[in-house]
Short mmCIF file of C-alpha atoms and ligand atoms in Angstrom, two decimals:
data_model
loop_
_atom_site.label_atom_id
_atom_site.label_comp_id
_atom_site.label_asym_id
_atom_site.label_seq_id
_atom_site.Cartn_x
_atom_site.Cartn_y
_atom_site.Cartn_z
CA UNK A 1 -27.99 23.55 -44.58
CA UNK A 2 -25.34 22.49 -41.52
CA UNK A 3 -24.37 18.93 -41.03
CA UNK A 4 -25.80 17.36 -37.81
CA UNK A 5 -22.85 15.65 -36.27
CA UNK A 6 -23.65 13.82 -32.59
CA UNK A 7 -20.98 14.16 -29.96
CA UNK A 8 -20.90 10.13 -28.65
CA UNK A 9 -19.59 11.52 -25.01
CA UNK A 10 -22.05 11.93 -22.09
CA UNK A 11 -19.00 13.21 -20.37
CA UNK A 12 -19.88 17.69 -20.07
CA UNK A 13 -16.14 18.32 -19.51
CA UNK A 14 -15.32 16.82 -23.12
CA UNK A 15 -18.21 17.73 -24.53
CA UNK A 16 -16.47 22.16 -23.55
CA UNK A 17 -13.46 20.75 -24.39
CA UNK A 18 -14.39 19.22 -27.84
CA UNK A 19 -16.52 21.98 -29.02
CA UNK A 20 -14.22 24.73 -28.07
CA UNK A 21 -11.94 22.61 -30.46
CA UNK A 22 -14.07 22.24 -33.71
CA UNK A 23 -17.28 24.08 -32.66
CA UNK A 24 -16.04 26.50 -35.43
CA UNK A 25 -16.24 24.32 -38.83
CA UNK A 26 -18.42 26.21 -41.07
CA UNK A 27 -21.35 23.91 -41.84
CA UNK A 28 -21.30 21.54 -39.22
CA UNK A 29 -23.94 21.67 -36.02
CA UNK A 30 -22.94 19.38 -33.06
CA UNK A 31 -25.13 18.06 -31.12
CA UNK A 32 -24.84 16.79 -27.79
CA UNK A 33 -26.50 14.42 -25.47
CA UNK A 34 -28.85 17.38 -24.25
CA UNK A 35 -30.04 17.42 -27.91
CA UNK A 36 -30.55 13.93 -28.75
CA UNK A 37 -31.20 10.99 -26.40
CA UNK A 38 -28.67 8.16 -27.10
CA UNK A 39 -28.04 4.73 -24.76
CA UNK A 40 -24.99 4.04 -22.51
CA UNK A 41 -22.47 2.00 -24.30
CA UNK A 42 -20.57 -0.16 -22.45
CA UNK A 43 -16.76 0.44 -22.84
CA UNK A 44 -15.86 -3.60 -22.90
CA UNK A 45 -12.93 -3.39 -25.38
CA UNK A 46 -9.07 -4.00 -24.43
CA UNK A 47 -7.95 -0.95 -26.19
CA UNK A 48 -8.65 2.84 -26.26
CA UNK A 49 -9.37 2.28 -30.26
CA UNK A 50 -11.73 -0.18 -29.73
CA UNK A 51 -13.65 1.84 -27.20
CA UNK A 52 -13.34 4.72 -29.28
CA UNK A 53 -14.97 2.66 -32.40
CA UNK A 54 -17.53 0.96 -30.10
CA UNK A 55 -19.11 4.08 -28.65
CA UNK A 56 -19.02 6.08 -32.01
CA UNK A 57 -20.73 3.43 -34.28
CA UNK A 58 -23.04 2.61 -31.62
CA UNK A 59 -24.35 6.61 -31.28
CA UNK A 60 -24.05 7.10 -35.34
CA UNK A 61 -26.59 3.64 -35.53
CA UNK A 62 -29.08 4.95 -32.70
CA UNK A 63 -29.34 8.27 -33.86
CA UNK A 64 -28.77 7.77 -37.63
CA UNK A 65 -26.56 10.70 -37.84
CA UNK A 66 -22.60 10.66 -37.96
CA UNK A 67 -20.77 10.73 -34.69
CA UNK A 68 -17.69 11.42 -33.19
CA UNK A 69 -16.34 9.51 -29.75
CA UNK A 70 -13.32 9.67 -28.39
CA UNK A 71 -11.53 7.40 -26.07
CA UNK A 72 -8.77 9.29 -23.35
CA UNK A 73 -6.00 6.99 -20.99
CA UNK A 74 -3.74 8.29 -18.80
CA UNK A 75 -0.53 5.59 -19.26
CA UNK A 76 2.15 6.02 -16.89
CA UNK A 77 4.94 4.69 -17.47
CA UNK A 78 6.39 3.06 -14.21
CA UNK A 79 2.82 1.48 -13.90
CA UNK A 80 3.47 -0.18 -17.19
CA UNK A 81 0.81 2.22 -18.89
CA UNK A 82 -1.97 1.52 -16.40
CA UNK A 83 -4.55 3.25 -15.85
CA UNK A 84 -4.82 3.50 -19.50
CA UNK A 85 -7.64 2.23 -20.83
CA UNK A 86 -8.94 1.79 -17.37
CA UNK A 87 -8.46 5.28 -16.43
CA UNK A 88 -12.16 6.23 -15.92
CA UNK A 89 -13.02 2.95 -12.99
CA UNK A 90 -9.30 3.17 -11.86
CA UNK A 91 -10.84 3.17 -8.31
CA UNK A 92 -13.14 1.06 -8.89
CA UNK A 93 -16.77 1.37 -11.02
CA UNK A 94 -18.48 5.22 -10.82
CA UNK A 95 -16.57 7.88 -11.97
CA UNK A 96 -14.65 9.77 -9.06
CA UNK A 97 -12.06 11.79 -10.50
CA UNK A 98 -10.75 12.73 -6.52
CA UNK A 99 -10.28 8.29 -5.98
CA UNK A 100 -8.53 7.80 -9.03
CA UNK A 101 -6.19 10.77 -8.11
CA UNK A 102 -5.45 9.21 -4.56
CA UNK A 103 -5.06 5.68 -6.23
CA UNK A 104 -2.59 7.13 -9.17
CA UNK A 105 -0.53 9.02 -5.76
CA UNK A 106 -0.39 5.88 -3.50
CA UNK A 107 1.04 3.68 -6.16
CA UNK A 108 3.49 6.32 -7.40
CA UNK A 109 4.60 6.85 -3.55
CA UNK A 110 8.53 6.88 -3.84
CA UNK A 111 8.76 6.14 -7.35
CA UNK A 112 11.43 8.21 -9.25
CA UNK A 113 10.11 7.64 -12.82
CA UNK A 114 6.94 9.79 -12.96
CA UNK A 115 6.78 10.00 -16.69
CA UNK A 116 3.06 9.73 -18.30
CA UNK A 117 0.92 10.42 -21.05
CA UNK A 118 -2.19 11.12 -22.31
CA UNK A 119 -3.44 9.42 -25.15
CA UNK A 120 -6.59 10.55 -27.05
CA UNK A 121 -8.48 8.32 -29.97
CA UNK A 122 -10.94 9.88 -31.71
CA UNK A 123 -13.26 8.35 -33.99
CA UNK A 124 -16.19 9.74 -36.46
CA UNK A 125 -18.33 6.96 -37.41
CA UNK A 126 -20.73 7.33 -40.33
CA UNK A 127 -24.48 5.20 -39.60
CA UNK A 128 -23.71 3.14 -42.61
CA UNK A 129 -20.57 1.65 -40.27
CA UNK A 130 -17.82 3.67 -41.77
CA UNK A 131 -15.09 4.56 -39.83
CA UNK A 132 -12.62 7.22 -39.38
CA UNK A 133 -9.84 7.39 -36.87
CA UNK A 134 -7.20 9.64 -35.31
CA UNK A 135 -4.91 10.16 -32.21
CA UNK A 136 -2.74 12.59 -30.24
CA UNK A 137 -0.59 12.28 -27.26
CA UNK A 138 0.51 14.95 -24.68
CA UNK A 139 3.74 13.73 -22.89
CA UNK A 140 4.26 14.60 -19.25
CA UNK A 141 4.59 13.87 -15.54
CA UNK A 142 2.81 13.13 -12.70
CA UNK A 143 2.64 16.02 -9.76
CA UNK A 144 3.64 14.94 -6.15
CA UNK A 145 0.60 16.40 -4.97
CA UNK A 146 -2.83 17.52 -6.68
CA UNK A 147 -3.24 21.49 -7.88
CA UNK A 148 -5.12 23.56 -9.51
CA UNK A 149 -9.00 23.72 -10.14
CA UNK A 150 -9.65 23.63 -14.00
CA UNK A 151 -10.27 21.22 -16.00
CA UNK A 152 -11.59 17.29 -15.15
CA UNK A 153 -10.04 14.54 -14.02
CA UNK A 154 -6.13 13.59 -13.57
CA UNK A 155 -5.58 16.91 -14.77
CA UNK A 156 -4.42 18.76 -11.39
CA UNK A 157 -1.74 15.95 -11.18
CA UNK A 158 -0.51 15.96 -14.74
CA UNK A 159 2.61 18.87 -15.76
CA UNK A 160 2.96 18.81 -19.61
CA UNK A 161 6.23 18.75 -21.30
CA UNK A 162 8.11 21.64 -21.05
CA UNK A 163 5.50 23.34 -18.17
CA UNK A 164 5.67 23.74 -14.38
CA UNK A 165 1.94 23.99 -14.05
CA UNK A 166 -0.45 20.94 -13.47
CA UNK A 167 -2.82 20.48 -16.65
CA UNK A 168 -5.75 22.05 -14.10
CA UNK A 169 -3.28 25.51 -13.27
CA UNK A 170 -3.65 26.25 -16.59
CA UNK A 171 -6.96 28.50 -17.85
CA UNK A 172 -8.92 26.24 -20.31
CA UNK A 173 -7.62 28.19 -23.53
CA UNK A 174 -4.69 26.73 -22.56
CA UNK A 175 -5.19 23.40 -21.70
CA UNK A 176 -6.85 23.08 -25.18
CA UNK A 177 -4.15 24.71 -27.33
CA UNK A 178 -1.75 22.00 -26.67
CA UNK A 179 -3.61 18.85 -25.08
CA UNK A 180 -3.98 15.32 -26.14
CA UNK A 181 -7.43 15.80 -27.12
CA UNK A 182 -6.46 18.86 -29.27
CA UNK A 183 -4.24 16.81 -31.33
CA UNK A 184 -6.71 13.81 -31.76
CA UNK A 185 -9.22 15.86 -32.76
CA UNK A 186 -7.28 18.58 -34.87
CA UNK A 187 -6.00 15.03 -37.45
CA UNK A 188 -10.08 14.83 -37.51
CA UNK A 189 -10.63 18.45 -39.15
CA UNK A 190 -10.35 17.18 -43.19
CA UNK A 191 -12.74 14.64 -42.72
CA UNK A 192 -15.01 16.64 -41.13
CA UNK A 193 -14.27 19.60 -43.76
CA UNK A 194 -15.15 16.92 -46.52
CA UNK A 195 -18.37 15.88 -44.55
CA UNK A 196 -19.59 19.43 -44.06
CA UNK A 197 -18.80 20.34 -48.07
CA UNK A 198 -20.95 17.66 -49.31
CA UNK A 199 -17.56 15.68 -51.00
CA UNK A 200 -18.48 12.77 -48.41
CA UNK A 201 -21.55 10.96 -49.55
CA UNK A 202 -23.52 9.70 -46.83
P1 ITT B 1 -17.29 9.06 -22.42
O1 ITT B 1 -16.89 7.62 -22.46
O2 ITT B 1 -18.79 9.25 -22.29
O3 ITT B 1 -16.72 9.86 -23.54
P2 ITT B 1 -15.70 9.10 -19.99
O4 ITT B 1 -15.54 10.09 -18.90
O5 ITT B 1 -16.14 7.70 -19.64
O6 ITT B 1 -16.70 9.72 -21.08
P3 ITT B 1 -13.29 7.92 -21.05
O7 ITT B 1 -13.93 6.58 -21.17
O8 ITT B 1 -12.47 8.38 -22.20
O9 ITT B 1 -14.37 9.06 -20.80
O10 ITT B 1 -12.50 7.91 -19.67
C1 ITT B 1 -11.31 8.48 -19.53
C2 ITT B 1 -11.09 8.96 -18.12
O11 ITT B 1 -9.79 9.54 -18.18
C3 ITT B 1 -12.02 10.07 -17.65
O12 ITT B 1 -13.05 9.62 -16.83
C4 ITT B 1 -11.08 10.99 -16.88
O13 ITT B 1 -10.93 10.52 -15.58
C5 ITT B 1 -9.77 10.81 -17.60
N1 ITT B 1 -9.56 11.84 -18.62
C6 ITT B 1 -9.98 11.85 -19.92
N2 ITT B 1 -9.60 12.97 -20.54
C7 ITT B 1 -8.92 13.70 -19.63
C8 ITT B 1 -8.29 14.95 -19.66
O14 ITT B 1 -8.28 15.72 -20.75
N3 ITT B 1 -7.70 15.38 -18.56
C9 ITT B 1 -7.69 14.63 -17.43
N4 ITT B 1 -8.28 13.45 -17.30
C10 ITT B 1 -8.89 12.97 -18.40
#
């Protein structure tokens, strides 16, 4: 018998992303928000951890099944690390990817230092209020100009480490061999190995 595990995102890009990532552990089925309803959590906290914890233990009590959230920020680092843990209402409230993009370029207009990451917290929560937690980081810069068409959000203005393409040149394989997420989630495999073999009592 698989393990129901609830993916705490209503977000469809990470929900690809995240099961292209661990939809392969033997014995576990993920479920999404198309399988079983779950409410909005609000994402009040300061930091991406606390988000991360909020929206995971909120999802594993509603449902009563163990969850997994994850929190993303893009910090860049002549803007002090904003958006960070802003980085979904950058613009404002509502969720425009194409705002936040012009917002990021504006305040980046003539500045030298376009260093940046991504930061990714992941958490699995457990409905008894255990927690879990892990993170990754993909270092980078930020593009002069937009490109590219995969992907979600800042990623046509993000060039990892090392790469001349933007995060949304590159075909989604890609993107999720070496991303922030990737490496969040990838620290979350022997927990979730443990959960699926029974050694975690729930
Ligand atoms: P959930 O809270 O439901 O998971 P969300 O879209 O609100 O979904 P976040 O709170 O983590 O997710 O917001 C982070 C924002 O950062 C998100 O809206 C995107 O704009 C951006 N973002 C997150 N991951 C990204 C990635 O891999 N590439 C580019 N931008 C990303």
């Amino acid at each position: 018998m698989a393990f129901k595990v609830v993916l705490a995102t209503k977000n469809p890009h990470k929900v690809e992303e995240i099961l292209a990532i661990l939809g392969d552990i033997p014995g576990i089925e993920w479920l999404t928000f198309r399988d079983v309803p779950f409410s909005d959590v609000e994402e009040v906290g300061e930091t991406l951890e606390e988000n991360a914890i909020l929206k995971a233990t909120a999802v594993a009590r509603e449902t009563g099944l163990p969850a997994l959230a994850e929190d993303t920020g893009l910090e860049v680092e002549a803007l002090g690390g904003a958006p960070g843990v802003r980085s979904a209402r950058f613009a404002g409230a509502g969720k425009d990817y194409r705002a936040n993009n012009e917002k990021l370029l504006r305040l980046l207009e003539g500045v030298r230092n376009r260093r940046a990451r991504f930061r990714t917290v992941a958490v699995l929560a457990l409905p008894d209020g255990r927690t879990w937690k892990a993170e990754g980081v993909l270092e980078g810069e930020i593009a002069g100009a937009p490109r590219g068409e995969h992907g979600f959000g800042y990623d046509p203005l993000f060039i990892p480490e090392g790469e001349t393409r933007t995060l949304a040149e590159m075909p989604p394989e890609e993107k999720n061999e070496i991303s922030h997420r990737r490496r969040a989630l990838e620290a979350m495999r022997p927990i979730l190995h443990e959960l699926s073999s029974g050694k975690l009592r729930l």
